[in-house]
C-alpha cells in the first residue's frame, strides 16, 4: 500500500497542514511532518472527505453505449467522489440480489470509487409488487437504499409496505416524487413559460402532493424516507414542516436545480430536459436556502447519461436527464460557497457526511482526522474553467454546463489512501 505525504492542504478550507496517508488511513496530521514517502504539494488546495453521491445512473447493465460502471466511475472520481449509489433503473432492473451483486462486482473491479447499488422498490419498477428487498439487503452488495427512481412509487398502500420493510432492514426508500396522474405528457415546468412555448406543463403540485403524502406515511410507520431531487419551493416548505414534527425525512437537491431555471427551455435544446424539470428563479432561491439551513440534507447529482439519438432530437421526443458527476462540486462552489450560503465544512456535510449517513456507508463521510479511512478530495478553489463536453470522462455528452465557466477544480482524489485521480487525471 502507498504512503503519501500531502503538504500544505487546507482541511475544510481552514489552516494549512501536512497529512500523512499510510495503509489506507490518515496516519498523521501536523505542521512540518517529515517522511521519506512520496510528497504531493497541495499548497492552497482545500481538503475534504471524499464526496458521496446518493443518486447516479450508471446504465450498466443494458445501456453500455451511454455509460458503464467503469466510465461512470471515472467521471465520479474526477468529480471528487469516493462512493456513488447506482440507481436501479437499468435493463434488467436492479430488483434482485443477482443484479445488485453484478453491479457491485463491476464497481469493485473498476476500483475507482465504491459503487453502491440501489435496489428497486418494486419488481421491474412496475409499481405493482414489492421486489425482494431483504435478499438485496443481505447480498454482497448490502443494499440499504431502495428506489424506483425514474418512476414514483405511486400506490400509497405499496409505499406503506415498502416503508415497513425498509425500516426492518435499516434501509430507506428514496422516492422520486411525481404523481403520475398529474404529469401525463409533461415536458417542462408548468407556468407562463410552458404555455408560451407550447410544451405540456409538469406542475409543482405533482411533486409536492407525493412528498406531503409520503412524510405522513413515514411518520405513521416510523420509517425513514428520503426524497430525491427536490425541485420546488413548496417541497422545501413541506420537508421543513415534516422535520419540525420529528418525521425521519431526508432530502437531496441536484446541482442543476441549484443553478438552472426553466428559462433554459427557451431554445428547445433538449439537453435541458430533465425530470423533475428545471423550475423558476424563486424555486432555485428556495432550494439554495433549504440546502443552506439543512432542510435539504444533501446534494445528489442525478447524473443521467443519454445517447445523442435520445437527446439531440425534438424536445418532446428527447429523454429527460443530464450529466452531473464531473461538475457537481464546481456548481455547488459557484452557487453556494461563492455566494456565502455554505462554508467548506458545510459542503463536506452536504456532499459527503450526510449522504454517507443516509446510505449507511461505513468508511465514507468521515472527518479528516487521524485514524480515519483516507477517502479524500483535494480541490483548487481558485481555478476557473470552461466546460468542454468533448473532454468529459462520461460516455455521454449531455452536459447542461457545456461552454459555461465554472469555479473550482478537483485536483486529486484518494480512495482508501490510493490516488484514483492525480492532477486531474484518472489513475488506473
Ligand atoms: O431526468 C431524469 N433522468 N430523471 C429521472 O428520474 C430518471 C433519469 C434517467 O434515468 O435518465
Ligand atoms: Zn428521479
Coordinates of C-alpha atoms and ligand atoms in Angstrom, one line a residue:
X1 CA 0.0 0.0 0.0
X2 CA 1.1 3.5 -0.8
X3 CA 2.4 6.0 1.7
X4 CA 1.8 9.7 0.7
X5 CA 2.7 12.9 2.4
X6 CA 0.2 15.7 1.4
X7 CA 1.8 19.0 2.1
X8 CA 0.1 22.3 2.8
X9 CA -3.5 21.3 2.3
X10 CA -6.3 23.2 4.0
X11 CA -8.8 20.8 5.7
X12 CA -12.3 22.3 5.2
X13 CA -10.6 25.5 3.8
X14 CA -9.0 26.2 7.2
X15 CA -5.3 26.5 8.2
X16 CA -2.8 24.6 6.1
X17 CA -1.4 21.3 7.5
X18 CA 0.5 18.3 6.3
X19 CA -1.3 15.0 6.1
X20 CA 0.4 11.6 6.1
X21 CA -1.6 8.8 4.4
X22 CA -0.4 5.3 5.1
X23 CA -2.0 1.9 4.7
X24 CA -5.3 3.4 3.6
X25 CA -5.8 5.6 6.6
X26 CA -4.9 9.1 7.7
X27 CA -1.8 8.3 9.8
X28 CA -0.8 11.8 11.0
X29 CA -1.8 15.4 10.7
X30 CA 0.5 18.2 11.7
X31 CA 2.7 21.1 10.5
X32 CA 6.1 20.2 9.1
X33 CA 5.6 16.5 9.0
X34 CA 8.5 14.7 7.5
X35 CA 8.6 11.4 5.7
X36 CA 10.6 9.6 3.1
X37 CA 7.3 8.9 1.3
X38 CA 6.2 10.4 -1.9
X39 CA 5.1 14.0 -1.4
X40 CA 2.2 15.8 -3.0
X41 CA 2.4 19.6 -3.0
X42 CA -1.1 20.6 -2.0
X43 CA -0.4 24.3 -1.2
X44 CA -3.6 26.2 -1.4
X45 CA -5.8 23.2 -2.0
X46 CA -8.9 22.6 0.1
X47 CA -9.0 19.1 1.6
X48 CA -12.4 17.5 2.1
X49 CA -13.7 14.0 2.8
X50 CA -14.3 12.1 -0.5
X51 CA -17.7 13.0 -1.9
X52 CA -20.6 10.6 -1.7
X53 CA -23.4 10.6 -4.4
X54 CA -26.8 9.3 -3.4
X55 CA -28.1 9.3 -7.0
X56 CA -26.1 8.2 -10.0
X57 CA -27.3 6.5 -13.2
X58 CA -24.5 4.2 -14.4
X59 CA -26.6 2.5 -17.2
X60 CA -25.0 -0.9 -16.8
X61 CA -26.4 -3.4 -17.4
X62 CA -28.4 -2.5 -20.5
X63 CA -27.2 0.8 -21.9
X64 CA -23.5 0.4 -22.0
X65 CA -23.4 2.6 -25.1
X66 CA -24.2 5.6 -22.8
X67 CA -22.3 4.7 -19.6
X68 CA -20.7 1.8 -17.9
X69 CA -19.8 1.2 -14.3
X70 CA -16.2 1.8 -15.4
X71 CA -16.8 5.1 -17.3
X72 CA -19.2 6.4 -14.7
X73 CA -16.6 5.5 -12.0
X74 CA -14.0 7.6 -13.9
X75 CA -16.4 10.5 -14.1
X76 CA -17.2 10.1 -10.3
X77 CA -13.5 10.0 -9.3
X78 CA -12.8 13.1 -11.4
X79 CA -15.7 14.8 -9.7
X80 CA -14.1 14.1 -6.3
X81 CA -16.4 11.2 -5.4
X82 CA -15.2 8.2 -3.5
X83 CA -18.7 6.5 -3.3
X84 CA -21.7 6.6 -5.6
X85 CA -25.1 5.0 -5.3
X86 CA -26.0 3.4 -8.7
X87 CA -29.7 3.8 -9.5
X88 CA -31.8 0.7 -10.2
X89 CA -33.5 1.7 -13.5
X90 CA -31.1 -0.4 -15.5
X91 CA -32.1 -3.2 -18.0
X92 CA -32.6 -5.6 -16.4
X93 CA -33.8 -3.6 -13.5
X94 CA -31.7 -4.0 -10.3
X95 CA -34.6 -5.7 -8.4
X96 CA -32.9 -8.9 -7.4
X97 CA -29.8 -9.9 -5.4
X98 CA -28.2 -11.2 -8.7
X99 CA -28.4 -7.8 -10.5
X100 CA -27.2 -5.7 -7.5
X101 CA -24.3 -8.1 -6.9
X102 CA -23.4 -7.8 -10.6
X103 CA -23.3 -4.0 -10.4
X104 CA -21.4 -4.1 -7.1
X105 CA -18.8 -6.5 -8.5
X106 CA -18.3 -4.3 -11.6
X107 CA -17.7 -1.4 -9.3
X108 CA -15.2 -3.3 -7.2
X109 CA -13.3 -4.4 -10.4
X110 CA -13.2 -0.8 -11.7
X111 CA -11.8 0.1 -8.3
X112 CA -12.0 3.9 -8.6
X113 CA -15.0 4.6 -6.3
X114 CA -17.2 2.4 -4.1
X115 CA -20.2 1.7 -6.3
X116 CA -23.1 1.0 -4.0
X117 CA -26.1 -0.4 -5.8
X118 CA -29.6 0.9 -5.1
X119 CA -32.3 -1.8 -5.2
X120 CA -35.6 -1.3 -6.9
X121 CA -38.6 -1.0 -4.6
X122 CA -41.0 -2.8 -7.0
X123 CA -40.4 -5.6 -9.5
X124 CA -39.4 -4.1 -12.8
X125 CA -40.2 -0.6 -11.5
X126 CA -43.7 -1.5 -12.4
X127 CA -45.2 -0.2 -9.1
X128 CA -47.2 -3.3 -8.5
X129 CA -45.3 -5.8 -6.3
X130 CA -42.5 -5.3 -3.9
X131 CA -39.1 -6.5 -5.1
X132 CA -37.0 -8.9 -2.9
X133 CA -35.8 -6.1 -0.6
X134 CA -34.4 -8.5 2.0
X135 CA -32.4 -10.6 -0.4
X136 CA -30.8 -7.4 -1.9
X137 CA -30.1 -6.1 1.6
X138 CA -28.4 -9.5 2.6
X139 CA -26.5 -9.8 -0.7
X140 CA -22.8 -9.0 -1.1
X141 CA -24.0 -5.5 -2.3
X142 CA -25.5 -4.8 1.2
X143 CA -28.3 -2.6 -0.3
X144 CA -29.7 -0.1 2.1
X145 CA -31.2 2.5 -0.3
X146 CA -34.3 1.4 -2.3
X147 CA -35.7 3.4 -5.2
X148 CA -37.9 3.1 -8.3
X149 CA -36.2 6.4 -9.5
X150 CA -37.4 7.4 -12.9
X151 CA -40.8 6.4 -11.6
X152 CA -42.7 7.2 -8.5
X153 CA -44.0 4.5 -6.1
X154 CA -47.4 6.0 -6.7
X155 CA -49.7 3.4 -4.9
X156 CA -49.9 4.6 -1.3
X157 CA -50.5 1.1 0.1
X158 CA -47.4 -0.2 -1.7
X159 CA -45.4 2.7 -0.4
X160 CA -46.6 2.0 3.1
X161 CA -45.4 -1.6 2.8
X162 CA -42.1 -0.5 1.3
X163 CA -41.5 1.8 4.3
X164 CA -42.4 -1.1 6.7
X165 CA -39.9 -3.5 5.0
X166 CA -37.1 -1.0 4.6
X167 CA -37.5 0.0 8.3
X168 CA -36.9 -3.6 9.3
X169 CA -33.8 -3.6 7.1
X170 CA -32.4 -0.3 8.4
X171 CA -32.9 0.9 4.9
X172 CA -34.6 3.8 3.3
X173 CA -37.0 4.4 0.4
X174 CA -35.6 7.1 -1.9
X175 CA -38.8 8.4 -3.5
X176 CA -38.9 10.0 -7.0
X177 CA -41.9 12.3 -6.0
X178 CA -44.1 12.6 -9.1
X179 CA -47.9 11.9 -9.0
X180 CA -48.1 10.3 -12.4
X181 CA -51.7 11.3 -13.0
X182 CA -50.7 15.0 -12.8
X183 CA -47.7 14.7 -15.2
X184 CA -49.2 12.8 -18.2
X185 CA -47.2 14.1 -21.2
X186 CA -45.3 16.6 -19.1
X187 CA -42.3 18.3 -20.8
X188 CA -41.2 21.2 -18.6
X189 CA -42.2 23.2 -15.5
X190 CA -45.8 24.2 -15.7
X191 CA -46.1 28.0 -15.8
X192 CA -46.3 31.0 -18.1
X193 CA -43.3 29.8 -20.0
X194 CA -44.6 26.3 -20.7
X195 CA -47.8 27.9 -22.0
X196 CA -45.9 30.3 -24.2
X197 CA -43.5 27.6 -25.5
X198 CA -46.4 25.2 -26.2
X199 CA -45.0 22.4 -24.0
X200 CA -47.1 20.4 -21.6
X201 CA -46.5 21.5 -18.0
X202 CA -45.2 19.5 -15.1
X203 CA -46.8 21.2 -12.1
X204 CA -45.1 21.7 -8.8
X205 CA -48.1 20.2 -7.1
X206 CA -47.3 16.8 -8.7
X207 CA -44.1 16.6 -6.6
X208 CA -45.5 18.3 -3.5
X209 CA -48.6 16.1 -3.3
X210 CA -46.4 12.9 -3.1
X211 CA -44.0 14.5 -0.6
X212 CA -46.9 15.5 1.6
X213 CA -48.4 12.0 1.4
X214 CA -45.1 10.3 2.0
X215 CA -43.9 12.2 5.0
X216 CA -47.3 11.4 6.6
X217 CA -46.8 7.7 5.7
X218 CA -43.2 7.7 7.1
X219 CA -44.5 9.3 10.3
X220 CA -47.3 6.7 10.6
X221 CA -44.9 3.8 10.0
X222 CA -42.0 5.3 12.0
X223 CA -39.7 4.7 9.0
X224 CA -37.1 6.7 7.2
X225 CA -37.9 8.4 3.9
X226 CA -35.5 10.1 1.5
X227 CA -36.9 12.5 -1.1
X228 CA -34.9 12.5 -4.4
X229 CA -34.2 15.7 -6.4
X230 CA -36.4 18.2 -4.6
X231 CA -37.2 20.9 -7.1
X232 CA -39.8 23.3 -5.8
X233 CA -40.1 25.9 -3.0
X234 CA -43.3 24.2 -1.8
X235 CA -41.4 20.9 -1.4
X236 CA -38.8 22.6 0.7
X237 CA -41.6 24.0 2.9
X238 CA -43.2 20.6 3.3
X239 CA -39.9 19.0 4.3
X240 CA -39.1 21.7 6.8
X241 CA -42.6 21.2 8.3
X242 CA -42.1 17.4 8.5
X243 CA -38.7 17.7 10.1
X244 CA -40.1 20.1 12.7
X245 CA -42.7 17.4 13.6
X246 CA -39.9 14.8 14.0
X247 CA -40.5 12.8 10.8
X248 CA -37.4 10.9 9.8
X249 CA -37.2 12.5 6.4
X250 CA -34.1 13.5 4.4
X251 CA -33.9 15.2 1.0
X252 CA -31.5 15.9 -1.8
X253 CA -31.2 18.6 -4.4
X254 CA -29.3 18.3 -7.7
X255 CA -26.6 20.7 -8.9
X256 CA -28.7 21.6 -11.9
X257 CA -31.7 22.6 -9.8
X258 CA -29.4 24.8 -7.8
X259 CA -28.1 26.7 -10.9
X260 CA -30.5 26.5 -13.8
X261 CA -34.1 27.6 -14.4
X262 CA -36.9 26.9 -16.8
X263 CA -35.6 29.7 -18.9
X264 CA -33.1 27.1 -20.3
X265 CA -36.1 25.6 -22.3
X266 CA -36.4 28.8 -24.4
X267 CA -34.2 27.4 -27.2
X268 CA -35.9 24.0 -27.2
X269 CA -32.4 22.4 -26.6
X270 CA -33.3 19.1 -25.0
X271 CA -30.1 19.0 -23.1
X272 CA -32.1 20.9 -20.6
X273 CA -35.0 18.5 -20.4
X274 CA -34.9 16.7 -17.1
X275 CA -37.2 15.1 -14.6
X276 CA -38.2 16.8 -12.4
X277 CA -37.9 19.8 -14.7
X278 CA -35.9 23.0 -14.2
X279 CA -38.1 25.4 -12.2
X280 CA -38.3 29.1 -11.6
X281 CA -35.8 31.5 -10.1
X282 CA -37.9 31.6 -6.9
X283 CA -37.7 27.8 -6.6
X284 CA -33.9 28.0 -7.1
X285 CA -33.6 30.6 -4.3
X286 CA -35.7 28.4 -2.0
X287 CA -33.6 25.3 -2.8
X288 CA -30.4 27.2 -2.0
X289 CA -31.9 28.5 1.2
X290 CA -33.1 24.9 2.1
X291 CA -29.7 23.5 1.5
X292 CA -28.1 26.2 3.5
X293 CA -30.3 25.8 6.6
X294 CA -30.1 22.0 6.4
X295 CA -33.7 21.3 5.5
X296 CA -32.3 19.7 2.4
X297 CA -29.6 17.3 3.6
X298 CA -27.6 16.6 0.6
X299 CA -26.5 17.4 -3.0
X300 CA -27.0 14.4 -5.3
X301 CA -26.2 14.5 -8.9
X302 CA -28.9 12.6 -10.7
X303 CA -26.1 12.0 -13.3
X304 CA -28.2 10.7 -16.2
X305 CA -26.2 9.9 -19.3
X306 CA -28.1 9.6 -22.6
X307 CA -27.2 8.8 -26.1
X308 CA -27.1 11.6 -28.8
X309 CA -30.0 9.9 -30.6
X310 CA -32.1 10.3 -27.4
X311 CA -31.1 13.9 -26.7
X312 CA -30.3 15.6 -30.0
X313 CA -33.9 15.3 -31.1
X314 CA -37.1 17.3 -30.8
X315 CA -37.8 18.3 -27.2
X316 CA -41.0 16.2 -26.8
X317 CA -39.1 13.1 -28.1
X318 CA -36.0 13.5 -26.0
X319 CA -35.3 11.6 -22.8
X320 CA -35.1 13.5 -19.6
X321 CA -31.7 13.7 -17.8
X322 CA -28.4 15.4 -17.7
X323 CA -24.8 14.6 -16.7
X324 CA -23.6 15.8 -13.3
X325 CA -20.8 13.9 -11.7
X326 CA -17.8 15.8 -13.1
X327 CA -19.2 19.3 -12.5
X328 CA -21.3 18.9 -9.3
X329 CA -18.7 20.3 -6.9
X330 CA -18.0 23.2 -9.1
X331 CA -21.7 24.1 -9.3
X332 CA -22.0 23.8 -5.6
X333 CA -19.0 26.1 -5.1
X334 CA -20.4 28.6 -7.6
X335 CA -24.0 28.6 -6.2
X336 CA -23.4 28.1 -2.5
X337 CA -19.8 28.8 -1.4
X338 CA -19.0 31.9 -3.6
X339 CA -22.5 33.3 -2.6
X340 CA -21.7 32.9 1.1
X341 CA -24.5 30.4 1.7
X342 CA -22.3 27.4 2.7
X343 CA -18.8 27.1 4.3
X344 CA -16.4 24.4 3.0
X345 CA -17.2 22.4 6.2
X346 CA -20.9 22.6 5.2
X347 CA -20.1 21.5 1.7
X348 CA -18.4 18.4 3.2
X349 CA -21.5 17.9 5.3
X350 CA -24.0 18.1 2.4
X351 CA -21.8 16.3 -0.2
X352 CA -20.1 13.6 2.0
X353 CA -21.2 13.3 5.6
X354 CA -24.9 13.3 5.3
X355 CA -25.2 11.3 2.1
X356 CA -23.0 8.6 3.7
X357 CA -25.2 8.6 6.7
X358 CA -28.4 8.3 4.7
X359 CA -26.9 5.4 2.7
X360 CA -25.5 3.8 5.9
X361 CA -22.0 3.7 4.3
X362 CA -19.2 3.0 6.8
X363 CA -15.9 4.4 5.9
X364 CA -17.2 7.3 3.9
X365 CA -18.3 10.8 5.1
X366 CA -15.8 10.5 7.9
X367 CA -14.0 13.6 9.3
X368 CA -10.5 14.4 8.1
X369 CA -8.8 13.1 11.2
X370 CA -6.1 10.6 12.3
X371 CA -7.2 7.0 12.1
X372 CA -9.9 7.6 9.6
X373 CA -10.1 6.0 6.2
X374 CA -8.2 8.1 3.6
X375 CA -11.1 8.8 1.4
X376 CA -10.3 12.3 0.4
X377 CA -10.5 15.0 -2.2
X378 CA -8.2 18.0 -2.8
X379 CA -9.8 21.0 -4.6
X380 CA -8.3 24.1 -6.1
X381 CA -10.9 26.7 -5.1
X382 CA -9.4 29.5 -7.2
X383 CA -9.4 27.6 -10.6
X384 CA -12.0 28.6 -13.2
X385 CA -12.6 26.8 -16.5
X386 CA -15.0 26.5 -19.3
X387 CA -16.7 23.0 -19.5
X388 CA -15.7 21.2 -22.7
X389 CA -18.1 18.3 -23.3
X390 CA -15.6 16.5 -25.5
X391 CA -13.2 16.3 -22.5
X392 CA -15.7 14.5 -20.2
X393 CA -14.9 11.0 -19.0
X394 CA -18.6 10.1 -19.2
X395 CA -19.5 8.1 -22.3
X396 CA -22.3 10.5 -23.0
X397 CA -22.2 14.2 -23.9
X398 CA -25.5 15.6 -22.4
X399 CA -23.9 18.2 -20.1
X400 CA -26.0 21.2 -19.3
X401 CA -22.8 23.1 -18.4
X402 CA -21.1 22.8 -21.8
X403 CA -19.5 26.1 -22.6
X404 CA -20.1 27.5 -19.2
X405 CA -17.3 28.9 -17.0
X406 CA -17.4 27.2 -13.6
X407 CA -15.2 27.7 -10.5
X408 CA -13.0 25.2 -8.6
X409 CA -11.2 22.1 -9.9
X410 CA -10.8 18.7 -8.4
X411 CA -7.0 18.1 -8.4
X412 CA -6.6 14.8 -6.5
X413 CA -9.0 12.1 -5.2
X414 CA -7.9 9.3 -2.9
X415 CA -9.8 6.1 -2.3
X416 CA -8.6 4.3 0.8
X417 CA -5.2 6.0 0.5
X418 CA -4.6 5.3 -3.2
X419 CA -4.9 8.1 -5.8
X420 CA -7.9 7.5 -8.0
X421 CA -7.2 10.9 -9.6
X422 CA -3.9 12.6 -9.7
X423 CA -3.6 16.2 -11.0
X424 CA -6.9 15.9 -12.7
X425 CA -6.2 12.5 -14.4
X426 CA -7.7 9.2 -13.6
X427 CA -5.2 6.6 -12.2
X428 CA -5.9 3.1 -13.4
Ligands
LIG1 O1 -34.2 13.3 -15.6 C1 -34.2 12.1 -15.2 N1 -33.5 11.1 -15.7 N2 -35.0 11.9 -14.1 C2 -35.1 10.6 -13.7 O2 -35.9 10.5 -12.7 C3 -34.5 9.5 -14.3 C4 -33.3 9.9 -15.1 C5 -32.8 8.9 -16.0 O3 -32.7 7.7 -15.7 O4 -32.5 9.2 -17.2
LIG2 ZN1 -35.7 10.7 -10.4

